[in-house]
């Protein structure tokens, strides 16, 4: 598919994801002029030092002025306010999107803050690392990953054109694109992302609080499995606070399912039901193979860590 | 420290760990003659094809005869019986050890099955990957990792010499060695390894059972965090069944702590207590930094996956 570059892209919020969008847009020539704004003056200064943007205004309204595509990459709970602050500068016909991990609440907030005549299309690239800030981004972050767009109800054919244009932008950045209802997105991500983060944060906290096992021991012997959890428990605290608050219902519901299953597993251990344990542990192997087959994971043992003796 | 090679090493059980011990002993010249036995004839045949051992007898008594060091690397619950089956061949003065992930129950079983005149020293290398079988092992597996030895009560000075010799063997394989009481080992590993595996198996099972989210969706969007859990949930089912049954008390106790913390976290989400969430999520970052500083983890974002666009 041919893709006409976006004449002017504005990225609002320049952490890991925002800076990766800007870098990927530059590297792939998906946008001609790139404008970056961040509410934090120190981040704006760093963006200037890194030379990531053509323009780095100090005002959000200036930042979005004349932009054909505006992508909000602020922490999830801040996107609504950021959109409201920038909205007076929106160009008629602009595409207004975001990268937040929750789509129902954020989509509603952006729609409420936006004037008529722009196209609000919430989006979410399923990609990231445990690092944060404008230095953490890199242009390959979205390659081979999925970006989910959650178009809002509309019978305007121009809206469909805008969705196709935004899809093309993400494909130019290397992503695969899927369209999905926002409520379904929030349930799927509660499973594949929000619950795993919640559990990882919890287990790392539990380990840190034990009296009889020293924190140094937890660190020394972490290669037995624990260290994998610490990677995602090192993710951005503000972003994740927002995710759990904005997707509360779906997270609590899936957490209830997880707890039921964990009680059953706990009972099987207590009563020595080895067959039940082995049956579950065999079944879960197949899921891993499916993820590798779907191109979303490295097939190398131990994430390839041992290649370098790490 | 100088280390005199072990004249004859017998490895009983040749999966990921057993085959890595044999390969590492060969590569490091830590043993002169290497004998491998596995209860499964197909595995013995594969060991012969791979040329990993000098001898691959079909009988466990033959396998341990004249061995100065015997390392049991069978599934945890099978080690006691494997030791009993081989014991008639033990050479007086031999060191009898293992690699099982639980040390109390396995140490007791090996001691009960062994004659007087040998030195039973339970051991546990904290290393592994999610793969299984004789083809999965590699000689660098233990490099930079910790091996915990749990010497049994003894006032025999020759026992201390044997512990020093076994420590030297593991160091020759690249490991760092720590001595620890078996009960403490079982509590530490319940935190750093057994609980993480239990949680990972559980969450992958929960995700697979959801009616409203298709398994294909779980796989496609797993890069949001879920895929990290699937790595350890792909570990050997029989081994892990045994671990939970043999370390039941410590696992259930630590699971109780985990559950308490999870209820508190769940409550904080329900009542919108963002400050509590952010405080926990900030604290857990420090643990990750400690693990990287302790040399037990890669500092590269995303385990270095993105280097290759994986």
Coordinates of C-alpha atoms in Angstrom, one line a residue:
Chain A
X1 CA 0.0 0.0 0.0
X2 CA 1.3 3.4 -0.9
X3 CA 1.3 5.9 2.0
X4 CA 1.4 9.7 1.5
X5 CA 3.5 11.1 4.4
X6 CA 1.8 13.2 7.0
X7 CA 2.7 16.8 6.2
X8 CA 2.8 17.8 9.9
X9 CA 2.8 15.5 12.9
X10 CA 2.5 16.8 16.5
X11 CA 3.5 14.5 19.3
X12 CA 2.2 15.7 22.7
X13 CA 4.1 14.0 25.6
X14 CA 7.6 12.8 24.9
X15 CA 8.4 9.7 27.0
X16 CA 9.3 6.2 25.8
X17 CA 6.4 5.9 23.4
X18 CA 6.1 9.5 22.3
X19 CA 9.8 9.7 21.5
X20 CA 9.7 6.4 19.7
X21 CA 6.8 7.6 17.5
X22 CA 8.8 10.7 16.6
X23 CA 12.0 8.8 15.9
X24 CA 10.1 6.1 13.9
X25 CA 8.2 8.8 11.9
X26 CA 11.5 10.5 11.1
X27 CA 13.3 7.2 10.2
X28 CA 10.5 6.0 8.0
X29 CA 9.7 9.4 6.5
X30 CA 6.1 8.9 7.6
X31 CA 5.9 12.5 8.5
X32 CA 7.5 15.6 6.9
X33 CA 7.5 18.1 9.8
X34 CA 7.6 16.8 13.3
X35 CA 6.5 19.0 16.3
X36 CA 7.0 17.8 19.9
X37 CA 5.5 19.3 23.0
X38 CA 5.9 18.0 26.6
X39 CA 4.4 19.6 29.7
X40 CA 7.7 19.3 31.5
X41 CA 10.2 22.1 30.4
X42 CA 13.1 19.8 31.2
X43 CA 11.8 17.2 28.8
X44 CA 11.3 19.9 26.1
X45 CA 14.9 21.0 26.6
X46 CA 16.1 17.4 26.3
X47 CA 14.1 17.0 23.1
X48 CA 15.9 20.0 21.7
X49 CA 19.3 18.6 22.7
X50 CA 18.5 15.3 21.0
X51 CA 17.3 17.1 17.9
X52 CA 14.3 14.8 17.6
X53 CA 11.8 17.4 16.3
X54 CA 11.7 20.2 13.8
X55 CA 9.9 22.4 16.3
X56 CA 9.6 22.3 20.0
X57 CA 7.2 25.1 21.1
X58 CA 6.6 25.9 24.7
X59 CA 2.8 26.0 24.3
X60 CA 0.5 23.1 23.4
X61 CA -1.8 25.2 21.3
X62 CA 1.2 26.3 19.2
X63 CA 2.4 22.7 19.0
X64 CA -0.8 21.3 17.4
X65 CA -1.4 24.3 15.1
X66 CA -1.5 23.2 11.5
X67 CA -0.8 19.6 12.5
X68 CA -2.6 17.0 10.3
X69 CA -2.1 14.3 12.9
X70 CA -1.8 14.9 16.6
X71 CA -0.8 12.0 18.8
X72 CA -1.1 12.3 22.6
X73 CA 1.5 10.3 24.4
X74 CA 1.1 11.6 27.9
X75 CA 0.3 9.4 30.9
X76 CA -3.1 7.9 30.4
X77 CA -5.0 10.0 33.0
X78 CA -3.4 13.2 31.7
X79 CA -4.5 12.7 28.0
X80 CA -7.9 14.2 28.5
X81 CA -6.6 17.4 30.0
X82 CA -3.7 17.6 27.5
X83 CA -6.2 17.3 24.7
X84 CA -8.4 20.1 26.2
X85 CA -5.4 22.4 26.6
X86 CA -4.3 21.8 23.0
X87 CA -7.8 21.8 21.4
X88 CA -8.0 25.5 20.5
X89 CA -5.1 25.0 18.1
X90 CA -6.5 21.9 16.3
X91 CA -6.7 22.3 12.6
X92 CA -10.1 21.4 11.0
X93 CA -9.9 17.9 9.6
X94 CA -7.0 16.9 11.8
X95 CA -6.7 13.4 13.1
X96 CA -6.6 13.4 16.9
X97 CA -5.2 10.1 18.3
X98 CA -3.2 8.8 21.3
X99 CA -1.1 5.8 22.5
X100 CA -2.8 5.1 25.9
X101 CA -3.2 1.6 27.2
X102 CA -6.8 2.1 28.0
X103 CA -9.2 3.0 25.2
X104 CA -12.7 3.4 26.6
X105 CA -12.0 6.2 29.2
X106 CA -9.3 7.9 27.1
X107 CA -11.3 7.9 23.9
X108 CA -14.3 9.5 25.7
X109 CA -12.1 12.1 27.3
X110 CA -10.5 13.1 24.0
X111 CA -13.9 13.2 22.2
X112 CA -15.3 15.4 25.0
X113 CA -12.3 17.8 24.7
X114 CA -12.2 18.1 20.9
X115 CA -14.2 20.5 18.8
X116 CA -16.4 19.3 15.9
X117 CA -14.6 19.0 12.6
X118 CA -11.6 16.9 13.8
X119 CA -11.4 13.1 13.7
X120 CA -10.8 11.5 17.1
X121 CA -9.4 8.0 16.6
X122 CA -8.1 6.4 19.8
X123 CA -5.1 4.1 19.3
X124 CA -2.7 1.9 21.2
X125 CA 0.6 0.4 20.0
X126 CA 1.3 -2.9 21.9
X127 CA 4.9 -2.2 22.4
X128 CA 7.2 -0.9 25.1
X129 CA 10.2 -1.6 27.3
X130 CA 10.6 -1.1 31.1
X131 CA 12.4 2.1 30.5
X132 CA 11.0 5.7 30.5
X133 CA 11.7 9.2 29.2
X134 CA 12.7 10.8 26.0
X135 CA 16.1 9.0 25.9
X136 CA 14.5 5.6 26.1
X137 CA 12.7 5.7 22.8
X138 CA 14.0 4.1 19.6
X139 CA 12.7 3.9 16.0
X140 CA 12.3 0.1 15.8
X141 CA 10.0 -0.2 18.8
X142 CA 6.9 -0.8 16.7
X143 CA 8.4 -3.1 14.1
X144 CA 6.3 -6.3 13.9
X145 CA 4.2 -5.3 16.9
X146 CA 0.4 -4.6 16.7
X147 CA -1.2 -1.2 17.0
X148 CA -4.9 -1.4 17.8
X149 CA -7.1 1.5 16.7
X150 CA -10.6 1.9 18.2
X151 CA -12.7 4.0 15.8
X152 CA -15.6 5.8 17.4
X153 CA -19.2 5.4 16.1
X154 CA -19.5 7.6 13.0
X155 CA -21.5 7.5 9.7
X156 CA -19.2 10.1 8.1
X157 CA -17.3 8.6 5.2
X158 CA -14.5 11.1 5.9
X159 CA -14.0 9.5 9.3
X160 CA -13.3 6.1 7.5
X161 CA -10.8 7.9 5.3
X162 CA -9.1 9.3 8.4
X163 CA -9.0 5.8 10.0
X164 CA -7.4 4.4 6.8
X165 CA -4.8 7.3 6.9
X166 CA -3.9 6.7 10.6
X167 CA -3.6 2.9 9.8
X168 CA -1.2 3.7 7.0
X169 CA 0.8 5.9 9.4
X170 CA 1.3 3.1 11.9
X171 CA 2.1 0.6 9.1
X172 CA 4.8 3.0 7.9
X173 CA 6.3 2.8 11.4
X174 CA 6.5 -1.0 11.0
X175 CA 3.4 -1.9 13.0
X176 CA 0.5 -4.2 12.0
X177 CA -2.9 -2.6 12.5
X178 CA -6.1 -4.0 13.9
X179 CA -9.4 -2.2 14.4
X180 CA -11.3 -3.1 17.5
X181 CA -14.2 -1.9 19.7
X182 CA -12.8 0.1 22.7
X183 CA -14.6 -2.0 25.3
X184 CA -13.2 -5.2 23.8
X185 CA -9.7 -3.7 23.7
X186 CA -9.9 -2.9 27.4
X187 CA -10.9 -6.5 28.2
X188 CA -8.2 -8.0 26.0
X189 CA -5.5 -5.8 27.3
X190 CA -6.6 -6.4 30.9
X191 CA -5.6 -10.0 30.2
X192 CA -2.5 -9.6 28.1
X193 CA -1.0 -6.6 29.8
X194 CA -2.7 -5.0 32.8
X195 CA -3.1 -8.2 34.9
X196 CA 0.5 -9.3 34.2
X197 CA 1.8 -6.0 35.3
X198 CA -0.4 -6.0 38.5
X199 CA 0.8 -9.5 39.4
X200 CA 4.4 -8.6 38.7
X201 CA 4.3 -5.5 40.8
X202 CA 2.6 -7.5 43.6
X203 CA 5.1 -10.4 43.7
X204 CA 8.1 -8.0 43.7
X205 CA 6.5 -6.1 46.5
X206 CA 5.8 -9.3 48.5
X207 CA 9.4 -10.5 48.1
X208 CA 10.7 -7.1 49.2
X209 CA 8.7 -7.2 52.4
X210 CA 9.6 -10.7 53.7
X211 CA 11.4 -10.6 57.1
X212 CA 13.1 -13.9 56.9
X213 CA 14.5 -13.7 53.4
X214 CA 17.0 -10.8 52.9
X215 CA 16.5 -8.5 49.9
X216 CA 20.1 -9.4 48.9
X217 CA 19.1 -13.1 48.7
X218 CA 16.1 -12.3 46.6
X219 CA 18.4 -10.5 44.2
X220 CA 21.2 -13.1 44.2
X221 CA 18.9 -16.1 43.5
X222 CA 16.5 -14.3 41.2
X223 CA 17.6 -16.3 38.1
X224 CA 15.2 -19.0 39.3
X225 CA 12.3 -17.1 37.8
X226 CA 11.8 -14.0 39.9
X227 CA 13.9 -11.7 37.7
X228 CA 11.6 -12.1 34.7
X229 CA 8.8 -10.5 36.9
X230 CA 11.1 -7.6 37.9
X231 CA 11.4 -6.4 34.3
X232 CA 7.8 -5.5 34.0
X233 CA 7.6 -4.3 37.6
X234 CA 10.2 -1.7 36.6
X235 CA 7.8 -0.1 34.2
X236 CA 6.7 3.6 34.6
X237 CA 4.8 4.0 37.9
X238 CA 2.7 6.9 36.9
X239 CA 1.5 5.3 33.6
X240 CA 0.6 2.1 35.4
X241 CA -1.2 3.8 38.2
X242 CA -3.3 5.5 35.6
X243 CA -4.0 2.3 33.7
X244 CA -5.4 0.5 36.7
X245 CA -7.5 3.4 37.7
X246 CA -8.9 4.0 34.2
X247 CA -9.5 0.3 33.4
X248 CA -10.6 -0.6 36.9
X249 CA -13.7 -2.7 36.0
X250 CA -12.0 -5.0 33.5
X251 CA -8.9 -5.4 35.7
X252 CA -10.9 -6.3 38.8
X253 CA -13.0 -8.7 36.9
X254 CA -10.0 -10.6 35.3
X255 CA -8.3 -10.4 38.7
X256 CA -11.3 -12.3 40.1
X257 CA -10.8 -15.0 37.6
X258 CA -7.1 -15.2 38.3
X259 CA -7.8 -15.5 42.0
X260 CA -10.3 -18.3 41.6
X261 CA -7.8 -20.3 39.5
X262 CA -5.1 -19.6 42.0
X263 CA -7.2 -20.9 44.9
X264 CA -7.9 -24.1 42.9
X265 CA -4.1 -24.5 42.3
X266 CA -3.3 -23.8 45.9
X267 CA -5.8 -26.5 47.0
X268 CA -4.3 -29.0 44.5
X269 CA -0.9 -28.4 46.1
X270 CA -2.2 -28.7 49.6
X271 CA -3.9 -32.0 48.8
X272 CA -1.0 -33.4 46.8
X273 CA -3.0 -33.6 43.5
X274 CA 0.0 -34.0 41.2
X275 CA -2.1 -34.9 38.2
X276 CA -3.9 -31.6 38.2
X277 CA -0.7 -29.7 38.5
X278 CA 1.0 -31.5 35.7
X279 CA -2.1 -31.2 33.4
X280 CA -2.1 -27.4 33.8
X281 CA 1.7 -27.1 33.4
X282 CA 1.5 -29.1 30.2
X283 CA -1.3 -27.0 28.8
X284 CA 0.5 -23.7 29.4
X285 CA 3.5 -24.8 27.2
X286 CA 1.3 -24.7 24.1
X287 CA 0.4 -21.0 24.7
X288 CA 4.1 -20.1 24.6
X289 CA 4.6 -22.0 21.3
X290 CA 1.6 -20.1 19.9
X291 CA 3.1 -16.7 20.8
X292 CA 6.5 -17.6 19.2
X293 CA 4.6 -18.8 16.1
X294 CA 2.7 -15.5 16.0
X295 CA 6.0 -13.7 15.8
X296 CA 5.5 -11.9 19.1
X297 CA 8.3 -13.5 21.0
X298 CA 11.9 -14.8 20.6
X299 CA 12.2 -18.5 20.3
X300 CA 15.6 -18.4 22.0
X301 CA 15.8 -20.1 25.4
X302 CA 16.0 -17.6 28.3
X303 CA 15.3 -14.7 25.9
X304 CA 18.7 -15.4 24.5
X305 CA 20.4 -14.1 27.7
X306 CA 22.8 -17.1 27.7
X307 CA 24.2 -16.2 24.4
X308 CA 26.4 -13.7 26.1
X309 CA 26.6 -15.4 29.4
X310 CA 24.4 -12.8 30.9
Chain B
X1 CA 42.0 -21.7 44.0
X2 CA 43.4 -24.7 42.3
X3 CA 41.0 -27.6 41.6
X4 CA 42.0 -31.2 41.0
X5 CA 39.6 -32.6 38.4
X6 CA 37.2 -35.3 39.5
X7 CA 38.6 -38.6 38.2
X8 CA 35.1 -40.0 37.5
X9 CA 31.8 -38.2 37.4
X10 CA 28.4 -39.9 37.1
X11 CA 25.4 -37.9 36.1
X12 CA 22.1 -39.7 36.8
X13 CA 19.3 -38.2 34.8
X14 CA 20.1 -36.3 31.6
X15 CA 17.7 -33.5 30.9
X16 CA 18.4 -29.8 30.6
X17 CA 20.5 -29.6 33.9
X18 CA 22.1 -33.0 33.8
X19 CA 23.3 -32.6 30.2
X20 CA 24.5 -29.1 31.0
X21 CA 26.5 -30.4 34.0
X22 CA 28.1 -33.1 31.7
X23 CA 28.8 -30.6 29.0
X24 CA 30.2 -28.0 31.4
X25 CA 32.4 -30.6 33.1
X26 CA 33.8 -31.6 29.8
X27 CA 34.4 -28.1 28.6
X28 CA 36.1 -27.0 31.8
X29 CA 38.0 -30.3 32.3
X30 CA 36.4 -30.5 35.8
X31 CA 36.0 -34.2 35.4
X32 CA 38.2 -36.8 33.6
X33 CA 35.8 -39.6 32.9
X34 CA 32.1 -38.8 32.5
X35 CA 29.4 -41.4 32.9
X36 CA 25.7 -40.7 32.2
X37 CA 22.7 -42.8 33.0
X38 CA 19.0 -41.9 32.4
X39 CA 16.1 -44.2 33.3
X40 CA 14.6 -43.5 29.8
X41 CA 16.3 -45.8 27.1
X42 CA 15.5 -43.2 24.4
X43 CA 17.4 -40.5 26.3
X44 CA 20.4 -42.9 26.8
X45 CA 20.4 -43.5 23.1
X46 CA 20.3 -39.7 22.4
X47 CA 23.2 -39.2 24.8
X48 CA 25.2 -41.7 22.9
X49 CA 24.4 -40.0 19.6
X50 CA 25.4 -36.6 21.0
X51 CA 28.7 -38.2 22.3
X52 CA 28.3 -36.4 25.6
X53 CA 29.7 -39.1 27.9
X54 CA 32.6 -41.6 28.0
X55 CA 30.3 -44.3 29.2
X56 CA 26.5 -44.7 29.0
X57 CA 25.6 -47.9 30.8
X58 CA 22.1 -49.3 30.8
X59 CA 22.2 -49.9 34.6
X60 CA 22.3 -47.3 37.4
X61 CA 24.5 -49.4 39.6
X62 CA 27.1 -49.8 36.8
X63 CA 26.8 -46.1 36.1
X64 CA 27.9 -45.0 39.6
X65 CA 30.5 -47.7 40.2
X66 CA 33.9 -46.2 40.9
X67 CA 32.5 -42.7 40.5
X68 CA 34.1 -40.1 42.9
X69 CA 31.1 -37.7 42.4
X70 CA 27.6 -38.7 41.6
X71 CA 25.1 -36.0 40.7
X72 CA 21.4 -36.9 40.5
X73 CA 19.6 -34.7 38.0
X74 CA 16.3 -36.6 37.8
X75 CA 12.9 -34.9 38.4
X76 CA 12.9 -33.9 42.1
X77 CA 10.4 -36.5 43.3
X78 CA 12.4 -39.3 41.5
X79 CA 15.7 -38.5 43.1
X80 CA 15.2 -40.6 46.2
X81 CA 14.3 -43.7 44.3
X82 CA 17.1 -43.1 41.7
X83 CA 19.5 -42.8 44.6
X84 CA 18.2 -46.0 46.2
X85 CA 18.5 -47.9 42.9
X86 CA 22.1 -46.8 42.3
X87 CA 23.3 -47.0 46.0
X88 CA 24.7 -50.6 45.8
X89 CA 27.3 -49.3 43.3
X90 CA 28.4 -46.3 45.3
X91 CA 32.2 -46.2 45.9
X92 CA 33.2 -45.6 49.6
X93 CA 34.1 -42.0 50.0
X94 CA 32.1 -40.9 47.0
X95 CA 30.3 -37.5 47.0
X96 CA 26.6 -38.0 46.4
X97 CA 24.8 -34.8 45.3
X98 CA 21.9 -33.5 43.2
X99 CA 20.6 -30.5 41.4
X100 CA 17.0 -30.5 42.7
X101 CA 15.1 -27.3 43.3
X102 CA 13.9 -28.4 46.8
X103 CA 16.6 -29.3 49.3
X104 CA 14.9 -30.5 52.6
X105 CA 12.9 -33.4 51.2
X106 CA 15.4 -34.4 48.6
X107 CA 18.4 -34.3 51.0
X108 CA 16.5 -36.5 53.4
X109 CA 15.6 -39.0 50.7
X110 CA 19.2 -39.2 49.4
X111 CA 20.5 -39.6 52.9
X112 CA 18.0 -42.4 53.7
X113 CA 18.9 -44.2 50.5
X114 CA 22.7 -44.0 50.8
X115 CA 25.0 -46.3 52.7
X116 CA 27.4 -45.1 55.4
X117 CA 30.8 -44.1 54.1
X118 CA 29.6 -41.8 51.3
X119 CA 29.2 -38.0 51.6
X120 CA 25.7 -36.8 50.9
X121 CA 25.7 -33.1 50.0
X122 CA 22.5 -31.8 48.5
X123 CA 23.0 -29.0 45.9
X124 CA 21.0 -26.7 43.6
X125 CA 22.3 -24.6 40.7
X126 CA 20.0 -21.6 40.3
X127 CA 20.1 -21.7 36.5
X128 CA 17.9 -23.0 33.7
X129 CA 15.9 -22.2 30.7
X130 CA 12.3 -23.0 29.7
X131 CA 13.5 -25.9 27.5
X132 CA 13.9 -29.6 28.5
X133 CA 15.8 -32.7 27.5
X134 CA 19.3 -33.8 26.7
X135 CA 19.5 -31.5 23.6
X136 CA 18.6 -28.4 25.6
X137 CA 21.7 -28.3 27.8
X138 CA 24.8 -26.2 27.1
X139 CA 28.1 -25.8 28.9
X140 CA 27.7 -22.1 29.8
X141 CA 24.5 -22.5 31.7
X142 CA 26.1 -22.1 35.1
X143 CA 28.4 -19.2 34.3
X144 CA 28.0 -16.4 36.7
X145 CA 25.0 -18.1 38.4
X146 CA 24.8 -19.3 42.0
X147 CA 24.9 -22.9 43.1
X148 CA 23.7 -23.4 46.7
X149 CA 25.0 -26.4 48.6
X150 CA 23.2 -27.5 51.7
X151 CA 25.6 -29.6 53.8
X152 CA 24.0 -31.9 56.3
X153 CA 24.9 -32.0 60.0
X154 CA 28.2 -33.7 60.4
X155 CA 31.2 -33.6 62.8
X156 CA 33.4 -35.6 60.4
X157 CA 36.2 -33.4 59.1
X158 CA 36.3 -35.5 55.9
X159 CA 32.7 -34.3 55.2
X160 CA 34.0 -30.7 55.2
X161 CA 36.7 -31.7 52.8
X162 CA 34.0 -33.2 50.5
X163 CA 32.0 -30.0 50.7
X164 CA 35.1 -28.0 49.7
X165 CA 35.7 -30.4 46.8
X166 CA 32.1 -30.2 45.5
X167 CA 32.3 -26.4 45.8
X168 CA 35.4 -26.5 43.7
X169 CA 33.7 -28.6 41.1
X170 CA 30.8 -26.1 40.7
X171 CA 33.3 -23.2 40.6
X172 CA 35.1 -25.0 37.8
X173 CA 31.8 -25.0 35.9
X174 CA 31.7 -21.2 36.3
X175 CA 29.2 -21.0 39.2
X176 CA 29.5 -19.0 42.4
X177 CA 28.9 -21.2 45.5
X178 CA 27.0 -20.5 48.6
X179 CA 26.4 -22.8 51.6
X180 CA 23.0 -22.7 53.2
X181 CA 20.7 -24.5 55.6
X182 CA 18.3 -26.7 53.6
X183 CA 15.2 -25.2 55.3
X184 CA 16.3 -21.7 54.5
X185 CA 17.1 -22.6 50.9
X186 CA 13.5 -23.9 50.6
X187 CA 12.1 -20.6 51.9
X188 CA 14.3 -18.5 49.7
X189 CA 13.6 -20.4 46.6
X190 CA 9.9 -20.5 47.4
X191 CA 10.1 -16.7 46.9
X192 CA 12.6 -16.3 44.0
X193 CA 11.5 -19.3 42.0
X194 CA 8.6 -21.5 43.1
X195 CA 6.0 -18.7 43.6
X196 CA 7.0 -17.0 40.3
X197 CA 6.5 -20.2 38.5
X198 CA 3.2 -20.9 40.2
X199 CA 1.9 -17.4 39.4
X200 CA 3.1 -17.7 35.8
X201 CA 1.4 -21.1 35.3
X202 CA -1.7 -19.7 36.8
X203 CA -2.0 -16.5 34.8
X204 CA -1.4 -18.4 31.5
X205 CA -4.1 -20.9 32.5
X206 CA -6.5 -18.1 33.3
X207 CA -5.9 -16.4 30.0
X208 CA -6.4 -19.6 28.1
X209 CA -9.8 -20.2 29.7
X210 CA -11.4 -16.9 29.0
X211 CA -14.5 -17.2 26.9
X212 CA -14.7 -13.6 25.7
X213 CA -11.1 -13.2 24.7
X214 CA -9.9 -15.5 21.9
X215 CA -6.7 -17.4 22.4
X216 CA -5.4 -15.9 19.2
X217 CA -5.9 -12.4 20.7
X218 CA -4.0 -13.4 23.8
X219 CA -1.1 -14.5 21.6
X220 CA -1.2 -11.5 19.2
X221 CA -1.2 -8.9 21.9
X222 CA 1.1 -10.7 24.3
X223 CA 3.9 -8.1 23.9
X224 CA 2.1 -6.0 26.5
X225 CA 3.5 -8.1 29.3
X226 CA 1.9 -11.5 29.1
X227 CA 4.6 -13.1 27.0
X228 CA 7.2 -12.7 29.8
X229 CA 5.1 -14.9 31.9
X230 CA 4.7 -17.6 29.3
X231 CA 8.5 -18.2 29.2
X232 CA 8.5 -19.6 32.7
X233 CA 5.1 -21.2 32.2
X234 CA 6.8 -23.3 29.5
X235 CA 9.1 -25.0 31.9
X236 CA 9.2 -28.7 32.5
X237 CA 5.8 -29.8 33.8
X238 CA 7.0 -32.9 35.7
X239 CA 9.8 -31.1 37.4
X240 CA 7.5 -28.3 38.6
X241 CA 4.8 -30.7 39.8
X242 CA 7.4 -32.3 42.0
X243 CA 8.7 -28.9 43.3
X244 CA 5.3 -27.8 44.5
X245 CA 4.6 -31.1 46.1
X246 CA 8.0 -31.4 47.8
X247 CA 8.1 -27.8 49.0
X248 CA 4.4 -27.5 49.8
X249 CA 4.6 -25.8 53.2
X250 CA 7.0 -23.0 52.1
X251 CA 5.1 -22.4 48.9
X252 CA 1.7 -22.2 50.5
X253 CA 3.0 -19.9 53.2
X254 CA 4.6 -17.5 50.7
X255 CA 1.5 -17.8 48.5
X256 CA -0.6 -16.6 51.5
X257 CA 1.6 -13.5 51.8
X258 CA 1.2 -12.9 48.1
X259 CA -2.5 -13.2 48.3
X260 CA -2.8 -10.7 51.2
X261 CA -0.8 -8.2 49.3
X262 CA -2.9 -8.8 46.2
X263 CA -6.1 -8.2 48.1
X264 CA -4.7 -4.9 49.4
X265 CA -3.7 -3.9 45.8
X266 CA -7.1 -4.9 44.5
X267 CA -8.8 -2.8 47.2
X268 CA -6.6 0.2 46.3
X269 CA -7.7 -0.1 42.7
X270 CA -11.4 -0.4 43.6
X271 CA -11.2 2.7 45.8
X272 CA -9.1 4.7 43.4
X273 CA -6.2 5.1 45.8
X274 CA -3.7 6.2 43.1
X275 CA -1.0 7.3 45.7
X276 CA -0.8 3.7 47.1
X277 CA -0.4 2.2 43.7
X278 CA 2.2 4.7 42.6
X279 CA 4.2 4.2 45.8
X280 CA 4.4 0.4 45.3
X281 CA 5.2 0.7 41.6
X282 CA 8.0 3.1 42.4
X283 CA 9.5 0.8 45.1
X284 CA 9.6 -2.3 42.8
X285 CA 11.8 -0.5 40.3
X286 CA 14.7 -0.5 42.9
X287 CA 14.6 -4.3 43.1
X288 CA 15.2 -4.6 39.4
X289 CA 18.2 -2.3 39.6
X290 CA 19.6 -4.4 42.5
X291 CA 19.3 -7.6 40.4
X292 CA 21.1 -6.0 37.5
X293 CA 23.8 -4.7 39.8
X294 CA 24.1 -8.2 41.3
X295 CA 25.0 -9.5 37.8
X296 CA 22.0 -11.7 37.7
X297 CA 20.2 -9.9 34.9
X298 CA 20.7 -8.1 31.6
X299 CA 20.5 -4.4 31.8
X300 CA 19.3 -4.2 28.2
X301 CA 15.7 -3.0 27.9
X302 CA 13.2 -5.7 27.0
X303 CA 15.9 -8.4 27.6
X304 CA 17.6 -7.0 24.5
X305 CA 14.8 -8.4 22.2
X306 CA 14.5 -5.2 20.3
X307 CA 18.1 -5.3 19.2
X308 CA 17.1 -7.6 16.4
X309 CA 13.6 -6.3 16.1
X310 CA 12.3 -9.5 17.7

